[in-house]
Amino acid sequence: MSYLFTSESVSEGHPDKVSDQISDALLDEFLARDPKSHTGIETLVTTGQVVIAGEVTSEAYIDIPSVVRTLIDRIGYNRGAYRFDGDSCGILSAIHEQSPDIAQGVNREDAEAQGAGDQGMMFGYAVNESDNFMPLTLDLSHKFVSELADIRREGKEMTYYRKGKLVTYLRPDSKSQVTVEYGDDNRPLRIHTLVISTQHDEFVTPLDDTPEAAKMAEKEMLATIEKDVREVLIPRVLAKLPEKTRALFDSNLILHVNPTGKFVLGGPHADTGLTGRKIIVDTYGGRGAHGGGAFSGKDPSKVDRSAAYACRHIAKNLVAAGVADEALVQVAYAIGEARPVSLCVNTFGTAKVKRSDAEIAEVINGLFDMRPLAIERRFKLREPIYLETAAYGHMGRTPRKVVKTFRSRYDGTAIEKEVELFTWEKLDSVDSIKKAFGL
């Protein structure tokens, strides 16, 4: 019997994602100037206000307000009508130095003995139902809100006339949700339901002040948005999908667009945002598992982040190598200890090799060094690579090299660095895994 599974994603303008991006933008600024920086930065955003707290130990000095305002404007909160914008929001910083009691477990005379920054368990997951080895529900959810943001920035579609000028009615805050119908063999059969909720301008003016006129204007706006989702957004996303995925969309698709009605008030004004509240969006959309630790704002000595990336790398390469159709990798640490206390692999009965999951885990343990410093070095995690992870998922992204520039407002100097993004998504261990399993 078939079954349904659902995942959601949110745009860069969602208040929780605004918070994540601020935390990671500040992390990048510290790492660009001092790669040994240790950070645990938390951000809260609400009406006209940004509050930044947490722990930082670094030789670098950062102009926090300038970084935050520039980022908020870039996300798209650049108009007073949003009641939260980069030019006018208040910024309160309550950052202090990292606790020496925690630091003593991480900073060691012998660098190789660098301990885990905290206890806990981390997971990595991969499945071969999409080209990037991500759950299809989440992969599609990311694509819809990402494409919606592209349309908003381009300003050429989903538009109306404001003060005689053609502009997009889209605002930065949006969410998506995709439900896929799976068959008995756990393979996707069709896209069952798509939900798109997008913040928008109030682009239809009521004819008068009566409640009836307001309802008519809202109905017209919602009809326009739904039409544009059907005729602009969905075709743009489909055009970028592989044929096998496009074939899953059929005429029976259930579509919900702004199902609660108009969505004019949004972003931090309508909903307070916090760093780390979208950990399922950040990872696997509810598939596999999650250890509970958030990523954004944390430097790579925090295994919440770095070990989760390492586990994803192992799981993805395992599936790509043909060891299994699906893999969940768990690692766990004790604070201050370098070596993990455990490493576990679950293939959900999909293994293609004549070994138990415990035996697969034993082989993996011999192939990959999971000490925190080894992970940092393997994936080049002491580079300023984190802002790009803070929206549209940390996993399933395309590895690439980019040049990033970090400017100082005080002396006008600029630091230019070429960095590699999403290194944990590389399929660079497939051959060694195949050899280890005789494939």
XYZ file of C-alpha atoms in Angstrom:
439
model
C 0.000 0.000 0.000
C 1.316 3.462 -0.876
C 1.997 6.086 1.792
C 2.573 9.837 2.000
C 5.561 11.713 3.417
C 5.964 15.487 3.745
C 8.825 17.953 4.235
C 8.904 21.743 4.412
C 11.361 24.535 3.693
C 11.456 28.266 4.346
C 13.014 31.170 2.463
C 15.947 33.344 3.453
C 13.394 35.955 4.552
C 11.768 33.704 7.156
C 12.564 35.223 10.570
C 14.313 32.101 11.880
C 16.449 31.999 8.747
C 17.243 35.703 9.067
C 18.600 34.870 12.525
C 20.605 31.914 11.200
C 22.128 34.040 8.453
C 23.139 36.803 10.853
C 24.829 34.274 13.144
C 26.700 32.665 10.242
C 27.617 35.990 8.612
C 29.290 37.033 11.861
C 31.028 33.636 12.100
C 32.429 34.145 8.602
C 33.681 37.628 9.506
C 35.558 36.256 12.520
C 37.037 33.291 10.616
C 38.135 35.495 7.695
C 40.264 37.549 10.084
C 41.196 34.884 12.638
C 40.773 31.240 11.554
C 41.277 30.118 15.160
C 38.131 31.942 16.297
C 35.719 30.059 18.528
C 32.118 31.216 18.350
C 28.674 30.318 19.566
C 26.526 33.186 18.280
C 22.763 33.339 18.830
C 20.484 35.900 17.183
C 16.925 37.057 17.871
C 15.009 39.247 15.428
C 11.678 40.934 16.026
C 9.903 44.171 15.102
C 12.629 46.726 14.394
C 15.158 44.939 16.585
C 18.094 42.513 16.384
C 19.576 41.005 19.544
C 22.885 39.137 19.280
C 24.246 37.095 22.165
C 26.644 34.237 22.738
C 30.303 33.479 23.214
C 33.244 34.501 21.038
C 36.972 34.046 21.563
C 38.905 35.685 18.740
C 41.772 38.031 17.893
C 39.528 39.696 15.302
C 37.393 42.801 15.784
C 34.125 42.911 13.867
C 31.872 45.884 13.159
C 28.765 43.909 14.105
C 26.099 46.546 13.275
C 27.509 47.119 9.780
C 27.614 43.389 8.989
C 24.073 42.884 10.261
C 22.543 45.860 8.422
C 24.205 44.931 5.121
C 22.943 41.360 5.373
C 19.371 42.348 6.264
C 19.243 44.663 3.242
C 20.637 41.911 1.013
C 18.015 39.426 2.202
C 15.366 41.897 1.051
C 14.240 43.753 4.166
C 14.986 47.197 2.764
C 11.662 49.048 3.048
C 10.073 50.710 6.030
C 6.765 49.052 5.099
C 8.195 45.748 6.362
C 8.573 47.254 9.877
C 11.964 45.568 9.968
C 14.714 46.822 7.691
C 18.473 47.085 7.646
C 18.611 50.874 7.759
C 16.445 51.481 10.813
C 16.448 48.366 13.005
C 18.029 48.567 16.436
C 20.978 46.236 17.096
C 21.938 45.062 20.574
C 25.102 42.983 21.007
C 25.592 40.964 24.192
C 28.500 38.800 23.031
C 31.080 37.746 25.632
C 34.102 35.467 25.780
C 33.809 31.691 25.745
C 33.822 29.955 29.127
C 37.339 28.773 30.053
C 35.794 25.619 31.533
C 34.539 24.661 28.067
C 37.601 25.953 26.216
C 39.993 23.724 28.184
C 38.488 20.627 26.576
C 38.957 21.995 23.054
C 42.266 23.862 23.202
C 45.129 21.446 23.813
C 48.919 21.746 23.518
C 48.806 18.757 21.185
C 46.545 19.927 18.347
C 45.708 16.335 17.429
C 44.153 15.894 20.859
C 41.587 18.665 20.273
C 38.481 17.499 22.057
C 34.846 17.761 21.052
C 33.301 21.091 21.990
C 30.313 19.356 23.522
C 28.792 15.970 24.136
C 25.997 14.729 21.901
C 25.077 12.664 18.880
C 25.079 13.770 15.253
C 23.521 12.168 12.187
C 24.099 12.076 8.460
C 21.640 10.646 5.959
C 21.465 9.869 2.257
C 19.005 8.131 -0.060
C 19.199 7.481 -3.797
C 15.779 8.882 -4.709
C 17.264 12.153 -6.026
C 20.419 13.128 -7.908
C 21.906 14.786 -4.825
C 21.025 11.832 -2.559
C 18.542 13.886 -0.555
C 14.932 13.070 0.348
C 12.835 14.213 -2.605
C 10.295 15.957 -0.363
C 12.910 18.292 1.115
C 14.879 18.739 -2.100
C 11.760 20.000 -3.882
C 10.688 22.140 -0.926
C 14.055 23.943 -1.030
C 13.796 24.437 -4.785
C 10.378 26.109 -4.621
C 11.282 28.746 -2.017
C 14.698 29.326 -3.586
C 13.084 29.917 -6.992
C 10.512 32.217 -5.406
C 13.373 34.287 -3.975
C 15.012 34.427 -7.414
C 11.764 35.712 -8.928
C 11.526 38.363 -6.205
C 15.080 39.577 -6.768
C 14.664 39.647 -10.551
C 11.471 41.694 -10.224
C 10.213 40.815 -13.708
C 7.464 38.315 -12.912
C 4.707 38.131 -10.292
C 4.416 41.914 -10.576
C 2.043 44.890 -10.305
C 2.227 48.656 -10.803
C 3.306 50.680 -7.764
C 3.539 54.453 -8.222
C 3.559 53.948 -11.971
C 6.423 51.431 -11.900
C 6.192 47.692 -12.527
C 7.521 45.908 -9.409
C 7.205 42.460 -7.892
C 4.561 42.029 -5.229
C 6.636 39.333 -3.509
C 8.082 40.067 -0.078
C 10.992 38.141 1.508
C 9.137 35.732 3.835
C 7.873 32.476 2.319
C 7.399 28.780 3.039
C 6.891 25.642 0.994
C 5.771 22.117 1.758
C 5.892 19.064 -0.507
C 4.092 15.761 0.010
C 5.237 12.771 -2.026
C 3.337 9.525 -2.490
C 5.621 6.503 -2.120
C 5.009 2.926 -3.227
C 5.535 -0.299 -1.307
C 9.157 -0.318 -2.460
C 9.684 3.151 -0.901
C 10.129 4.720 -4.335
C 8.386 8.006 -5.210
C 5.229 7.506 -7.284
C 3.989 11.083 -7.656
C 3.961 14.530 -6.108
C 0.769 14.509 -4.082
C 0.482 17.999 -2.536
C 2.330 21.301 -2.835
C 1.840 24.155 -0.362
C 3.231 27.619 -1.114
C 2.818 30.513 1.310
C 4.417 33.791 0.299
C 4.440 37.213 1.860
C 3.274 39.903 -0.563
C 2.458 43.569 -0.948
C -1.164 44.630 -0.569
C -1.312 45.161 -4.310
C -5.105 45.372 -4.770
C -6.791 48.380 -3.155
C -10.374 47.964 -1.868
C -12.925 50.113 -3.674
C -14.192 51.525 -0.381
C -13.836 51.062 3.389
C -16.473 48.365 3.760
C -15.613 44.814 4.917
C -17.123 43.503 1.682
C -14.726 45.573 -0.427
C -11.760 44.379 1.651
C -12.796 40.771 1.112
C -13.147 41.326 -2.626
C -9.658 42.874 -2.793
C -8.159 40.000 -0.810
C -9.891 37.449 -3.034
C -8.473 39.141 -6.132
C -4.957 39.196 -4.674
C -5.077 35.524 -3.727
C -6.386 34.541 -7.152
C -3.519 36.447 -8.799
C -0.907 34.826 -6.571
C -2.281 31.323 -7.163
C -2.366 31.914 -10.918
C 1.249 33.097 -10.853
C 2.342 30.120 -8.767
C 0.748 27.790 -11.336
C 1.958 29.647 -14.435
C 5.289 31.123 -13.317
C 6.772 29.458 -10.230
C 5.945 25.806 -10.903
C 7.058 25.872 -14.585
C 10.337 27.559 -13.616
C 11.067 24.878 -11.018
C 10.036 22.032 -13.327
C 12.335 23.317 -16.073
C 15.311 22.789 -13.769
C 14.403 19.269 -12.652
C 15.624 16.009 -14.197
C 13.050 14.282 -16.398
C 12.429 11.472 -13.899
C 11.384 14.047 -11.282
C 9.307 16.163 -13.676
C 7.353 13.013 -14.539
C 6.165 12.798 -10.916
C 4.075 15.971 -11.331
C 0.655 15.188 -12.803
C -2.778 16.773 -13.182
C -3.880 15.340 -9.825
C -1.451 17.554 -7.902
C -3.161 19.243 -4.957
C -2.017 22.867 -4.695
C -2.547 25.187 -1.734
C -1.420 28.812 -2.114
C -1.545 31.115 0.931
C -4.254 28.890 2.409
C -4.912 31.177 5.415
C -5.580 34.214 3.202
C -3.513 37.318 2.559
C 0.051 37.337 3.907
C 1.094 40.995 3.992
C 2.560 41.187 7.493
C 5.480 38.772 7.720
C 9.134 38.451 8.553
C 10.457 39.450 11.991
C 7.621 41.948 12.471
C 4.969 39.226 12.428
C 6.972 36.373 13.946
C 10.040 36.610 16.148
C 12.989 34.671 14.729
C 15.672 32.724 16.585
C 18.866 31.005 15.530
C 18.553 27.230 15.367
C 14.782 26.820 15.124
C 14.818 25.269 11.642
C 17.143 22.291 12.200
C 14.892 19.891 10.265
C 14.764 22.264 7.293
C 18.550 22.516 7.581
C 19.069 18.750 7.389
C 16.751 16.051 5.991
C 13.178 17.256 6.294
C 12.246 14.697 8.929
C 13.802 11.700 7.170
C 16.654 9.871 8.851
C 17.267 11.463 12.248
C 18.617 14.569 13.963
C 20.678 14.783 17.130
C 19.070 18.050 18.222
C 22.000 20.440 17.906
C 21.661 23.497 15.679
C 24.391 24.573 13.255
C 24.411 28.314 12.608
C 26.735 30.571 14.563
C 28.959 27.693 15.678
C 32.581 27.365 14.640
C 33.730 23.861 13.569
C 35.094 22.904 16.995
C 31.418 22.425 17.836
C 30.769 18.859 16.678
C 27.051 19.663 16.531
C 27.982 21.170 13.194
C 31.235 19.642 11.950
C 30.429 16.023 12.812
C 26.968 16.332 11.241
C 28.679 17.406 8.020
C 31.124 14.493 8.283
C 28.277 12.023 8.810
C 26.442 13.368 5.756
C 29.628 12.928 3.715
C 29.941 9.286 4.803
C 26.262 8.506 4.190
C 26.265 10.138 0.750
C 29.425 8.360 -0.370
C 28.132 5.028 0.981
C 24.964 5.286 -1.096
C 26.778 6.631 -4.156
C 29.220 3.702 -3.935
C 26.328 1.254 -4.057
C 26.759 -0.134 -0.550
C 23.082 0.626 0.169
C 20.114 2.512 -1.266
C 19.694 4.417 1.990
C 22.051 5.094 4.885
C 21.891 6.783 8.257
C 25.195 7.395 10.042
C 25.365 8.337 13.722
C 28.411 9.468 15.673
C 28.536 10.471 19.339
C 31.090 12.341 21.447
C 31.997 13.095 25.046
C 32.938 16.724 25.686
C 36.695 17.231 25.666
C 37.424 13.810 24.145
C 38.840 13.588 20.625
C 37.658 10.154 19.558
C 33.941 9.429 19.216
C 32.355 7.179 21.815
C 30.387 5.417 19.054
C 29.733 5.219 15.325
C 26.641 3.480 13.981
C 25.304 2.770 10.480
C 21.705 1.888 9.593
C 20.915 0.888 6.004
C 17.220 0.154 6.681
C 17.569 -3.267 5.077
C 18.761 -1.812 1.751
C 22.396 -2.966 1.943
C 23.803 -4.407 -1.309
C 26.799 -6.047 0.379
C 26.808 -9.254 2.408
C 27.596 -7.550 5.672
C 25.513 -6.525 8.647
C 25.073 -2.858 9.475
C 27.455 -3.346 12.412
C 30.086 -4.757 10.046
C 29.551 -1.849 7.643
C 30.075 0.557 10.555
C 33.305 -1.219 11.483
C 34.667 -0.747 7.959
C 33.620 2.927 7.943
C 35.303 3.459 11.294
C 38.562 2.322 9.741
C 38.185 4.549 6.680
C 37.282 7.902 8.239
C 39.019 9.778 11.038
C 36.206 11.319 13.056
C 38.304 13.292 15.522
C 37.198 16.956 15.504
C 40.493 18.335 14.179
C 40.618 15.710 11.417
C 37.092 16.685 10.359
C 38.024 20.376 10.322
C 41.012 19.672 8.095
C 39.242 17.201 5.799
C 36.480 19.633 4.910
C 38.424 22.908 5.259
C 36.041 24.105 7.937
C 38.259 26.890 9.313
C 37.428 28.983 6.240
C 34.584 31.587 6.070
C 32.130 29.262 4.284
C 29.066 29.372 6.473
C 26.713 32.170 5.389
C 25.807 30.184 2.262
C 24.689 27.241 4.404
C 22.215 29.259 6.457
C 19.328 29.221 3.944
C 17.993 26.438 1.710
C 19.711 23.617 3.566
C 23.165 22.611 4.739
C 22.936 19.290 2.902
C 22.349 18.398 -0.740
C 24.052 21.542 -2.030
C 26.569 21.769 -4.880
C 30.260 22.004 -3.896
C 31.919 24.979 -5.552
C 34.725 27.512 -5.205
C 33.923 31.192 -4.721
C 35.834 34.340 -3.904
C 34.504 36.208 -0.866
C 35.466 39.720 0.186
C 35.353 40.982 3.768
C 35.734 44.737 4.189
C 36.521 46.811 7.247
C 34.466 49.981 7.630
C 37.117 51.486 9.884
C 40.297 51.419 7.811
C 38.897 50.519 4.380
C 40.968 47.340 4.102
C 39.528 44.270 2.438
C 40.273 40.584 2.866
C 39.706 38.532 -0.261
C 39.589 34.759 0.090
C 38.897 31.920 -2.317
C 36.994 29.241 -0.429
C 35.313 25.931 -1.155
C 31.648 25.701 -0.209
C 29.842 22.496 0.820
C 32.958 20.316 0.769
C 31.100 17.598 2.694
C 28.907 17.081 -0.373
C 31.818 15.851 -2.499
C 31.732 12.265 -3.773
C 35.455 11.919 -3.213
C 35.382 8.735 -1.117
C 33.347 6.535 -3.443
C 36.391 4.706 -4.795
C 37.872 3.977 -1.368
C 34.507 2.719 -0.117
C 34.062 0.492 -3.153
C 37.524 -0.947 -2.614
C 36.860 -1.573 1.083
C 33.658 -3.459 0.283
C 34.931 -5.219 -2.832
C 32.507 -3.456 -5.177
